[in-house]
Coordinates of C-alpha atoms in Angstrom, one line a residue:
M1 CA 115.5 122.0 47.8
K2 CA 116.7 118.6 46.3
L3 CA 117.9 116.0 48.2
T4 CA 120.2 113.2 45.6
L5 CA 120.2 109.9 47.6
L6 CA 123.3 108.2 46.4
D7 CA 125.2 104.9 47.6
N8 CA 126.7 106.2 50.3
H9 CA 125.4 109.5 51.7
V10 CA 123.1 112.3 49.7
R11 CA 123.6 115.3 48.0
A12 CA 121.7 118.2 48.4
E13 CA 121.3 121.1 46.5
G14 CA 119.7 124.7 47.2
D15 CA 120.7 127.7 48.5
A16 CA 123.2 128.4 51.2
K17 CA 121.4 130.0 53.8
S18 CA 119.1 127.0 54.1
L19 CA 122.5 124.9 53.7
K20 CA 123.8 126.6 56.1
Q21 CA 121.1 126.3 58.4
L22 CA 120.8 122.5 57.3
A23 CA 124.4 121.9 59.1
E24 CA 123.6 123.6 61.9
Y25 CA 120.9 122.0 62.5
L26 CA 122.6 118.6 61.7
S27 CA 126.0 119.5 64.0
Y28 CA 124.0 120.8 67.3
N29 CA 120.8 118.5 67.2
N30 CA 120.0 116.9 70.2
D31 CA 119.3 114.1 68.9
I32 CA 123.1 114.0 66.9
R33 CA 124.9 115.8 70.4
A34 CA 127.7 115.7 67.4
F35 CA 131.5 117.4 68.2
E36 CA 131.6 116.6 72.3
K37 CA 134.8 114.5 71.5
R38 CA 138.2 116.3 72.4
H39 CA 139.6 115.4 69.7
V40 CA 137.6 116.2 66.2
G41 CA 138.3 116.9 62.2
I42 CA 137.2 119.1 60.0
E43 CA 138.5 119.5 56.7
F44 CA 140.5 123.1 56.7
D45 CA 143.3 125.2 55.0
W46 CA 146.1 124.7 56.8
S47 CA 147.5 127.4 54.2
N48 CA 145.4 130.0 54.7
E49 CA 147.1 132.4 56.9
E50 CA 143.9 134.7 57.2
H51 CA 140.9 131.8 58.1
L52 CA 144.2 130.4 60.9
R53 CA 144.2 133.4 62.3
E54 CA 140.5 134.1 62.1
V55 CA 140.0 129.9 63.9
G56 CA 142.8 131.0 66.2
E57 CA 140.7 133.9 67.7
K58 CA 137.8 132.3 67.6
T59 CA 135.9 129.5 70.6
Y60 CA 136.0 125.7 70.1
Y61 CA 132.0 127.3 69.6
E62 CA 132.3 130.4 67.4
F63 CA 134.3 128.3 65.3
F64 CA 132.1 125.2 64.6
Q65 CA 129.4 127.9 64.4
N66 CA 131.3 130.0 61.8
F67 CA 133.4 127.2 59.6
I68 CA 130.8 124.1 60.0
C69 CA 129.4 125.0 56.2
H70 CA 132.8 125.2 54.5
K71 CA 134.6 123.3 52.2
I72 CA 138.0 124.3 52.6
S73 CA 140.5 122.3 50.3
G74 CA 143.6 121.8 51.5
K75 CA 145.4 119.3 54.3
M76 CA 143.2 119.2 57.4
L77 CA 144.2 119.9 60.7
N78 CA 143.3 118.1 63.8
W79 CA 141.6 120.9 66.5
Y80 CA 141.9 120.7 70.2
Q81 CA 138.6 121.5 72.0
P82 CA 139.7 123.3 75.3
N83 CA 138.0 121.1 78.6
P84 CA 135.1 123.5 79.3
N85 CA 135.2 121.1 83.0
D86 CA 138.8 122.7 82.9
P87 CA 138.5 126.2 84.6
T88 CA 141.5 126.6 83.5
E89 CA 140.7 126.1 80.0
M90 CA 137.6 128.5 80.2
G91 CA 137.4 131.0 77.4
K92 CA 140.6 129.2 75.7
P93 CA 140.7 129.2 71.3
F94 CA 140.5 126.6 69.6
Q95 CA 144.0 125.1 68.8
P96 CA 144.8 122.6 66.0
W97 CA 147.5 119.8 67.6
A98 CA 148.7 117.9 64.5
M99 CA 148.0 117.9 60.2
S100 CA 147.1 114.8 58.4
E101 CA 146.6 114.4 54.5
G102 CA 143.7 113.1 52.9
Y103 CA 141.4 112.5 55.2
T104 CA 137.3 112.7 54.3
S105 CA 135.6 114.4 57.1
V106 CA 132.1 112.0 58.9
V107 CA 130.1 115.5 59.1
S108 CA 128.7 117.5 56.1
I109 CA 130.6 119.2 53.9
F110 CA 129.2 122.3 52.9
Q111 CA 130.5 125.0 50.3
G112 CA 128.3 127.9 48.6
N113 CA 124.8 125.8 47.4
K114 CA 125.7 122.3 47.4
A115 CA 126.5 119.7 50.9
K116 CA 127.2 116.5 51.3
F117 CA 126.2 114.4 53.8
R118 CA 126.2 110.8 55.0
S119 CA 123.2 108.6 53.8
G120 CA 121.5 108.2 57.7
L121 CA 121.3 111.2 58.0
L122 CA 118.6 111.7 55.3
G123 CA 115.9 111.4 57.6
H124 CA 117.2 114.9 60.0
A125 CA 117.4 116.7 56.7
I126 CA 114.3 116.0 55.9
N127 CA 112.3 116.4 58.8
F128 CA 114.5 120.0 59.4
F129 CA 113.2 120.9 55.6
Q130 CA 109.7 120.4 56.6
D131 CA 109.5 121.9 59.9
E132 CA 111.3 125.2 58.2
G133 CA 108.5 124.7 55.3
I134 CA 110.8 123.8 53.4
E135 CA 109.4 121.9 49.8
V136 CA 111.4 118.6 49.4
E137 CA 112.4 116.7 46.6
V138 CA 114.1 113.2 47.2
I139 CA 115.9 112.0 44.2
D140 CA 116.5 108.3 44.1
A141 CA 120.6 107.7 42.4
R142 CA 121.5 104.4 44.9
S143 CA 123.0 101.2 42.4
D144 CA 121.1 98.2 42.9
Y145 CA 119.6 97.9 46.5
P146 CA 118.0 94.4 47.9
K147 CA 114.3 94.3 47.8
L148 CA 111.8 92.8 50.0
T149 CA 110.1 89.4 49.9
A150 CA 106.2 88.9 48.6
E151 CA 106.1 87.0 52.2
P152 CA 108.1 88.1 55.3
V153 CA 110.2 85.2 56.9
Y154 CA 110.1 84.2 59.8
S155 CA 113.3 81.1 59.5
V156 CA 116.1 81.2 58.8
G157 CA 118.1 77.3 58.8
K158 CA 117.6 75.0 61.3
F159 CA 116.2 78.6 63.9
T160 CA 112.9 79.9 64.0
A161 CA 112.0 83.3 65.1
R162 CA 110.2 83.4 68.7
E163 CA 107.5 85.8 68.5
D164 CA 109.2 88.8 69.9
Q165 CA 111.5 88.3 67.3
R166 CA 108.5 88.5 64.7
K167 CA 108.1 91.9 66.0
I168 CA 111.2 93.1 64.3
I169 CA 111.7 91.4 61.6
D170 CA 107.7 92.9 61.0
S171 CA 108.5 96.9 61.8
F172 CA 112.4 96.3 60.0
R173 CA 109.6 95.2 56.4
Q174 CA 107.0 98.7 57.5
S175 CA 110.2 100.5 57.7
L176 CA 110.9 100.1 53.9
L177 CA 106.8 100.2 53.0
D178 CA 106.6 103.5 54.4
T179 CA 106.5 105.5 51.5
E180 CA 104.2 107.7 52.7
N181 CA 107.0 109.1 55.1
Y182 CA 109.6 108.3 52.3
G183 CA 110.1 104.9 54.5
H184 CA 111.4 103.1 50.2
F185 CA 114.1 105.7 50.7
F186 CA 116.0 104.7 54.0
T187 CA 117.6 102.1 53.2
S188 CA 120.0 103.4 56.1
I189 CA 118.5 100.7 59.5
L190 CA 119.5 100.9 62.9
L191 CA 118.2 99.0 66.6
K192 CA 119.0 98.6 69.7
L193 CA 118.6 94.7 71.2
A194 CA 119.6 94.0 73.8
V195 CA 121.5 91.0 75.4
N196 CA 119.6 87.8 74.7
T197 CA 117.1 88.9 72.1
G198 CA 119.4 87.0 69.5
K199 CA 120.6 89.5 67.3
T200 CA 122.5 87.3 65.6
I201 CA 119.4 84.6 64.2
I202 CA 117.3 88.1 63.7
A203 CA 119.7 89.8 61.0
G204 CA 119.5 86.0 59.5
L205 CA 116.2 86.8 59.4
L206 CA 115.7 89.5 58.5
V207 CA 118.7 89.5 55.1
A208 CA 116.2 86.4 54.8
N209 CA 113.9 88.8 53.8
L210 CA 115.3 90.6 51.3
Q211 CA 115.6 89.5 47.8
N212 CA 119.6 88.5 46.2
P213 CA 121.6 90.3 49.0
R214 CA 125.4 90.6 48.5
I215 CA 126.5 91.2 52.0
L216 CA 129.4 92.7 53.4
M217 CA 129.5 92.2 56.5
P218 CA 132.9 93.2 59.0
H219 CA 134.4 92.7 62.4
R220 CA 138.1 93.6 64.0
E221 CA 137.9 91.1 66.2
R222 CA 139.5 87.6 65.0
Y223 CA 137.2 85.5 67.2
L224 CA 134.0 87.7 66.5
C225 CA 135.0 87.0 63.7
A226 CA 135.4 83.2 63.5
R227 CA 132.3 83.5 65.5
A228 CA 130.0 84.9 63.0
I229 CA 131.7 83.3 60.2
A230 CA 130.5 79.5 62.1
D231 CA 126.9 81.4 63.1
Y232 CA 126.3 82.3 59.2
M233 CA 127.7 78.8 58.0
E234 CA 125.4 77.0 60.2
M235 CA 121.8 78.7 59.2
G236 CA 122.1 77.7 55.6
F237 CA 124.1 80.8 54.0
E238 CA 127.1 80.8 51.6
V239 CA 129.9 82.2 54.2
G240 CA 132.8 83.3 51.2
V241 CA 135.9 85.5 54.3
I242 CA 138.6 87.4 54.4
A243 CA 140.8 86.9 57.3
A244 CA 144.3 86.4 57.4
D245 CA 144.2 84.2 60.3
K246 CA 142.1 80.7 59.3
K247 CA 143.4 78.7 62.0
E248 CA 140.5 80.6 64.3
V249 CA 138.4 80.5 62.0
K250 CA 138.8 76.6 61.6
T251 CA 138.7 75.6 65.7
V252 CA 135.7 77.9 65.6
L253 CA 133.7 76.1 63.0
K254 CA 135.6 72.5 64.9
E255 CA 133.8 72.9 67.5
R256 CA 130.4 73.7 66.3
N257 CA 130.8 70.5 64.5
I258 CA 130.8 72.7 60.9
D259 CA 132.8 69.7 58.4
T260 CA 132.4 72.0 55.5
E261 CA 134.6 74.9 55.2
P262 CA 134.0 78.2 53.8
V263 CA 134.5 79.8 50.5
W264 CA 137.6 81.4 51.3
G265 CA 137.0 84.9 49.6
I266 CA 134.6 86.8 48.0
A267 CA 130.2 84.7 48.3
P268 CA 127.2 86.3 49.0
F269 CA 127.2 86.2 52.8
T270 CA 131.2 87.5 53.5
V271 CA 132.5 88.1 56.6
V272 CA 135.9 90.2 56.5
M273 CA 138.5 91.9 59.1
V274 CA 139.0 95.1 58.0
Q275 CA 142.4 94.7 58.2
T276 CA 142.5 92.0 55.9
V277 CA 141.3 94.4 53.6
Q278 CA 142.9 96.9 53.8
A279 CA 146.4 94.8 53.9
R280 CA 145.3 92.9 50.9
L281 CA 143.9 96.0 48.8
K282 CA 147.2 97.8 48.9
K283 CA 148.5 94.9 48.0
G284 CA 146.2 94.2 44.4
D285 CA 144.7 91.5 45.5
I286 CA 141.3 92.7 45.8
T287 CA 140.2 95.7 43.5
V288 CA 137.6 99.0 44.6
K289 CA 136.1 96.9 42.4
D290 CA 135.7 93.7 43.6
L291 CA 133.9 95.7 46.7
E292 CA 131.3 97.5 44.5
Y293 CA 130.2 93.6 44.7
F294 CA 128.1 94.3 47.3
N295 CA 124.7 95.6 48.3
L296 CA 124.7 95.5 52.3
L297 CA 126.4 96.4 54.6
L298 CA 125.3 94.1 58.3
A299 CA 127.1 95.3 60.9
D300 CA 127.2 93.5 64.1
E301 CA 128.3 95.7 67.9
C302 CA 128.6 98.5 64.8
E303 CA 129.1 101.6 67.2
Q304 CA 132.4 99.6 67.2
L305 CA 133.0 100.5 63.3
V306 CA 132.7 103.9 63.2
G307 CA 137.1 104.3 62.8
D308 CA 138.7 106.4 60.1
Q309 CA 140.0 102.9 58.6
T310 CA 137.0 101.4 59.0
T311 CA 134.2 104.3 57.3
A312 CA 136.9 104.6 54.4
L313 CA 135.9 100.8 53.2
I314 CA 132.9 101.7 53.6
D315 CA 133.3 103.7 51.4
K316 CA 134.4 102.2 48.7
C317 CA 132.2 99.7 48.1
R318 CA 128.8 100.8 46.8
M319 CA 126.0 100.4 50.3
P320 CA 122.8 101.4 48.9
M321 CA 121.9 99.1 52.5
K322 CA 122.9 99.3 55.8
L323 CA 121.9 97.5 59.0
G324 CA 123.5 98.1 62.0
Y325 CA 122.6 96.7 65.3
S326 CA 124.1 96.8 69.3
G327 CA 122.5 96.6 72.7
T328 CA 124.4 100.0 72.7
P329 CA 124.7 101.9 69.6
L330 CA 123.9 105.4 69.7
D331 CA 124.7 105.2 74.2
S332 CA 128.4 106.2 73.9
D333 CA 130.2 109.3 75.7
D334 CA 131.5 109.6 72.8
G335 CA 129.5 112.3 70.2
Y336 CA 131.7 111.5 66.8
N337 CA 131.1 108.5 67.5
R338 CA 127.0 108.9 68.0
L339 CA 127.3 111.2 65.3
T340 CA 129.0 108.4 62.7
V341 CA 126.4 105.3 63.7
L342 CA 123.9 107.6 62.6
G343 CA 125.3 108.5 59.4
L344 CA 125.7 105.2 58.8
F345 CA 123.0 104.1 60.3
G346 CA 120.3 106.2 59.8
S347 CA 117.9 106.9 63.5
Q348 CA 117.1 103.8 65.5
I349 CA 113.6 101.6 64.2
Y350 CA 113.0 99.3 67.0
E351 CA 114.2 98.7 70.7
V352 CA 114.8 96.1 72.6
T353 CA 116.0 96.7 76.2
T354 CA 116.8 93.8 79.3
R355 CA 113.7 94.5 81.2
D356 CA 111.7 93.3 78.0
N357 CA 113.7 90.0 77.4
I358 CA 112.7 89.8 81.1
E359 CA 109.0 89.7 81.5
N360 CA 109.2 88.1 78.1
S361 CA 111.5 85.2 80.2
V362 CA 114.5 84.7 77.8
S363 CA 116.9 87.4 80.5
Q364 CA 117.6 87.1 83.9
K365 CA 117.1 89.8 86.4
P366 CA 120.6 91.7 87.9
I367 CA 119.9 91.4 91.4
V368 CA 123.1 94.2 92.2
N369 CA 124.4 94.3 95.7
F370 CA 126.5 97.0 96.5
S371 CA 129.2 97.3 99.6
L372 CA 131.4 100.4 101.2
N373 CA 134.9 100.4 100.7
E374 CA 136.5 103.9 103.2
M375 CA 139.6 104.3 101.0
V376 CA 141.6 105.6 103.5
G377 CA 144.8 107.3 101.8
V378 CA 143.2 107.8 98.9
K379 CA 141.6 112.0 98.9
G380 CA 144.5 113.1 97.3
L381 CA 146.1 110.9 94.6
S382 CA 144.9 111.4 90.3
I383 CA 142.9 109.3 89.1
S384 CA 145.2 107.2 86.7
K385 CA 146.8 106.3 90.5
A386 CA 143.7 105.8 92.4
K387 CA 142.8 103.8 90.5
Y388 CA 145.1 102.0 89.3
H389 CA 144.9 101.4 94.0
I390 CA 142.3 99.9 93.5
Y391 CA 143.2 96.6 92.4
T392 CA 145.8 96.0 95.7
D393 CA 143.7 97.5 98.1
P394 CA 143.7 94.4 100.6
E395 CA 140.3 96.3 101.4
R396 CA 139.2 96.3 98.6
L397 CA 140.2 92.6 99.1
D398 CA 138.9 92.1 102.1
I399 CA 135.0 92.8 100.9
F400 CA 135.2 90.8 97.4
M401 CA 136.8 87.7 99.6
D402 CA 133.6 87.8 101.8
R403 CA 130.8 88.2 98.8
M404 CA 132.9 85.0 97.1
L405 CA 132.6 83.1 101.1
Y406 CA 128.4 84.9 100.5
H407 CA 127.7 83.7 97.4
L408 CA 129.0 80.0 97.4
G409 CA 127.3 79.6 100.8
E410 CA 124.1 80.1 98.6
G411 CA 125.5 77.7 96.1
R412 CA 126.1 80.0 93.4
T413 CA 130.0 78.6 91.7
Q414 CA 129.6 79.5 88.4
W415 CA 131.4 83.7 88.8
I416 CA 132.9 86.6 86.3
V417 CA 135.6 88.6 87.9
Y418 CA 135.9 91.1 85.4
Y419 CA 139.4 93.8 85.4
G420 CA 138.4 96.2 82.9
D421 CA 141.4 97.9 81.5
A422 CA 144.1 96.9 84.4
E423 CA 147.3 95.1 82.5
L424 CA 147.1 90.6 83.3
V425 CA 149.7 90.8 85.6
F426 CA 146.8 92.2 87.8
G427 CA 144.1 88.7 86.4
V428 CA 147.5 86.9 87.5
W429 CA 147.6 87.8 91.3
L430 CA 144.0 87.2 91.7
E431 CA 143.9 83.4 90.3
N432 CA 146.8 83.1 92.8
E433 CA 144.2 84.9 95.8
L434 CA 141.0 82.7 94.9
R435 CA 143.3 79.1 95.1
K436 CA 144.9 80.5 98.2
R437 CA 141.7 82.4 100.7
L438 CA 138.8 80.0 98.8
G439 CA 140.4 77.1 96.8
L440 CA 138.6 77.4 94.3
L441 CA 140.3 77.3 90.3
A442 CA 140.0 79.9 87.5
V443 CA 141.2 81.2 84.2
I444 CA 142.0 83.9 82.1
A445 CA 141.1 86.0 79.8
H446 CA 142.8 88.5 79.3
V447 CA 141.8 90.3 75.4
N448 CA 146.0 90.8 74.8
G449 CA 146.8 87.5 76.5
K450 CA 149.0 84.9 74.8
I451 CA 147.9 82.3 77.7
K452 CA 145.1 80.1 75.5
N453 CA 143.3 80.6 72.7
R454 CA 139.7 82.4 73.8
A455 CA 137.4 80.1 72.4
E456 CA 139.0 76.7 75.2
I457 CA 139.3 79.0 77.9
F458 CA 135.2 79.5 77.2
A459 CA 135.1 76.1 76.8
Q460 CA 137.0 74.8 79.6
Y461 CA 134.1 77.7 81.4
L462 CA 130.7 76.5 80.2
A463 CA 132.0 72.7 80.2
G464 CA 132.5 73.7 84.8
E465 CA 135.8 72.1 84.0
V466 CA 136.9 75.7 86.6
N467 CA 133.9 77.6 88.4
V468 CA 135.6 81.4 87.7
L469 CA 136.8 83.3 84.5
I470 CA 139.1 85.8 85.3
A471 CA 138.3 88.1 82.3
N472 CA 139.4 92.6 81.1
S473 CA 137.6 93.2 78.3
V474 CA 137.4 90.9 75.8
I475 CA 134.3 89.7 77.7
K476 CA 131.8 92.9 76.5
R477 CA 131.3 91.6 73.0
G478 CA 129.7 88.7 71.4
V479 CA 130.8 86.2 74.2
N480 CA 127.5 83.3 74.6
L481 CA 128.3 82.5 79.0
P482 CA 124.9 81.4 79.9
N483 CA 125.5 80.4 83.2
I484 CA 126.5 83.0 85.2
R485 CA 125.2 83.3 88.9
V486 CA 127.7 85.8 89.5
F487 CA 129.2 88.9 87.8
F488 CA 132.0 91.2 90.4
Q489 CA 132.5 94.1 89.6
W490 CA 135.7 94.7 90.2
E491 CA 136.5 98.0 88.2
S492 CA 136.0 101.4 88.8
N493 CA 134.5 101.8 85.7
D494 CA 132.2 105.1 84.8
N495 CA 131.6 103.8 81.1
D496 CA 128.0 103.9 80.3
I497 CA 128.8 101.1 77.3
S498 CA 131.2 99.0 79.5
V499 CA 129.1 98.5 82.3
Q500 CA 126.4 97.4 80.4
Q501 CA 128.3 94.7 77.4
A502 CA 130.5 93.6 80.4
A503 CA 128.1 93.7 83.8
I504 CA 124.4 93.2 82.7
G505 CA 124.9 92.1 78.9
R506 CA 127.6 89.3 80.4
G507 CA 125.1 88.2 83.0
T508 CA 121.2 88.4 81.9
R509 CA 121.5 85.2 79.1
R510 CA 119.4 82.5 81.3
D511 CA 120.8 79.5 82.1
G512 CA 117.4 77.5 81.7
E513 CA 116.9 76.9 85.5
N514 CA 117.6 80.7 87.2
E515 CA 115.0 83.5 86.8
E516 CA 118.1 85.9 88.2
F517 CA 121.4 86.6 88.7
Y518 CA 124.2 88.7 91.2
I519 CA 126.6 91.5 90.4
E520 CA 128.6 93.0 93.0
D521 CA 130.0 96.1 93.0
I522 CA 131.6 98.0 95.5
Y523 CA 131.4 102.3 96.4
D524 CA 134.8 103.4 96.4
K525 CA 134.4 106.5 99.2
G526 CA 137.0 109.0 99.9
N527 CA 138.6 110.5 96.5
P528 CA 136.6 112.4 94.7
E529 CA 136.6 110.4 90.9
L530 CA 136.2 107.0 92.4
E531 CA 133.1 108.1 94.5
A532 CA 131.4 109.6 91.0
A533 CA 132.0 106.9 89.8
S534 CA 130.7 104.2 91.6
R535 CA 127.8 106.8 91.2
Y536 CA 127.7 107.0 87.6
R537 CA 127.5 102.8 87.8
M538 CA 124.4 103.0 90.4
N539 CA 122.9 104.7 88.2
I540 CA 123.2 103.0 85.0
Y541 CA 122.2 99.5 87.6
S542 CA 119.4 102.0 87.7
H543 CA 117.8 103.2 84.8
D544 CA 114.6 101.4 83.7
S545 CA 115.2 99.7 80.7
H546 CA 117.6 96.8 82.6
G547 CA 115.1 95.9 85.1
A548 CA 117.2 95.3 87.6
E549 CA 116.8 95.6 91.9
I550 CA 119.5 98.1 93.7
N551 CA 121.0 96.8 96.8
Y552 CA 123.1 99.0 99.4
L553 CA 125.1 96.4 101.8
Y554 CA 125.4 99.6 103.9
P555 CA 123.4 102.6 106.1
N556 CA 122.3 105.3 102.6
K557 CA 120.6 107.8 101.4
D558 CA 119.4 107.4 97.4
G559 CA 123.2 105.0 97.5
I560 CA 125.2 107.3 98.5
P561 CA 126.5 106.5 102.1
T562 CA 125.8 108.2 105.3

């Protein structure tokens, strides 16, 4: 079997039977767990009546078992997978629901004795063939990629690696030097780094351990893009910017007391807004040849960069080296997302947990208190109506107000109240309730709210001008708020990443004085879906990697009300 490593993909050549087995392995391997998404895309010849009829007669799983190995040219159908959890849909065939052109599947596309798949899956392919006793030849056909410096680098700008951070640098270098296990071919690197590990500093240090890297760092959110620009300028990198909104960039630079401006264009370390680059490509202001300048993709919160627009941009570049890092890189409930992360950045080579950071005295310990709310009248409501009800339920409000009074009495006054995906009107209502009942001033941070510049809101909170930050999903990523004492989880959330990023991620940042912070949550009893979401959050908090202490403020058995 011959595997040719290209900049973004691997080309496999061998007998058709082995490639078919490889396709099934890459698709159904427990590590990858692909195709769990309700809507997935596979290239398919919609005009071929024989194929369409045959697929229409098959279930979802039979479809993939029979067609994953085939490349079928032409237009693409998106297919609807019957919901395996819905008894009324069991056994239904896999049905088409939309068509589009120009789609390139993230998943391997196989035809005859040739195959092509993303370069991050190279290790899985090698392991599969070796386990099957098939001899593998790996050919390196990448363009020039950054090589390691002769000696390890543990300082960049004014930043010097802590002892725990040095271990990550050493692991990164070893993974590239491990030639016995094809290490020199694995230049797709994935790191799982909990909050407080110092992801940004570590990324800068890893880049400093490479010779002549030309870095592209994509973002999809303006504030996170502006922060990244300031971060890497502080480290001494020559930073270029391709982003439509210069105002937010200049605001963040001013807050950091950075007097110089970045390069407004391509530089050795270029931070971009994906949407801006795509728009300028379309206008002709940037060309594909311009993008071929880069040889290293650097991706913070890498699981957020797996959409079609971002992967299409990556594929326009020659990216022989990719480095992705996040606190939750493979924790998505979406198998398509996980497969794309693995395809782009390879298998995870290093993990730092919240418990690790607590033991290294760089994170606060989470103490989670669960109260009970017996929600009368929600039993028969749909999940969407029941979840809306929790925002307006007076008993739930009273429970949270009691817990707020308790923490005020204990001298814990710096809070975040998290309301997830609720409308801005709820944040405004809650702000009024806090002022009326407790006499507290609050400021609202809403992801789409036109209230204030986000940076100004966070600055007010950090300066102690207000004690309560009422926020939705805007705080989940890239926000440094080190003085949180209590996090109120108002949303009834059953999303693993959201709970980790919002509640655990924001609260664990050390403030220099305290060793723990508090999460106040509610077990919502009365609706099966809300109870399931409550139990789900309990399981997340209880995971050993978070190092949390869990308290149930009601009679219970393993957290379940008795």
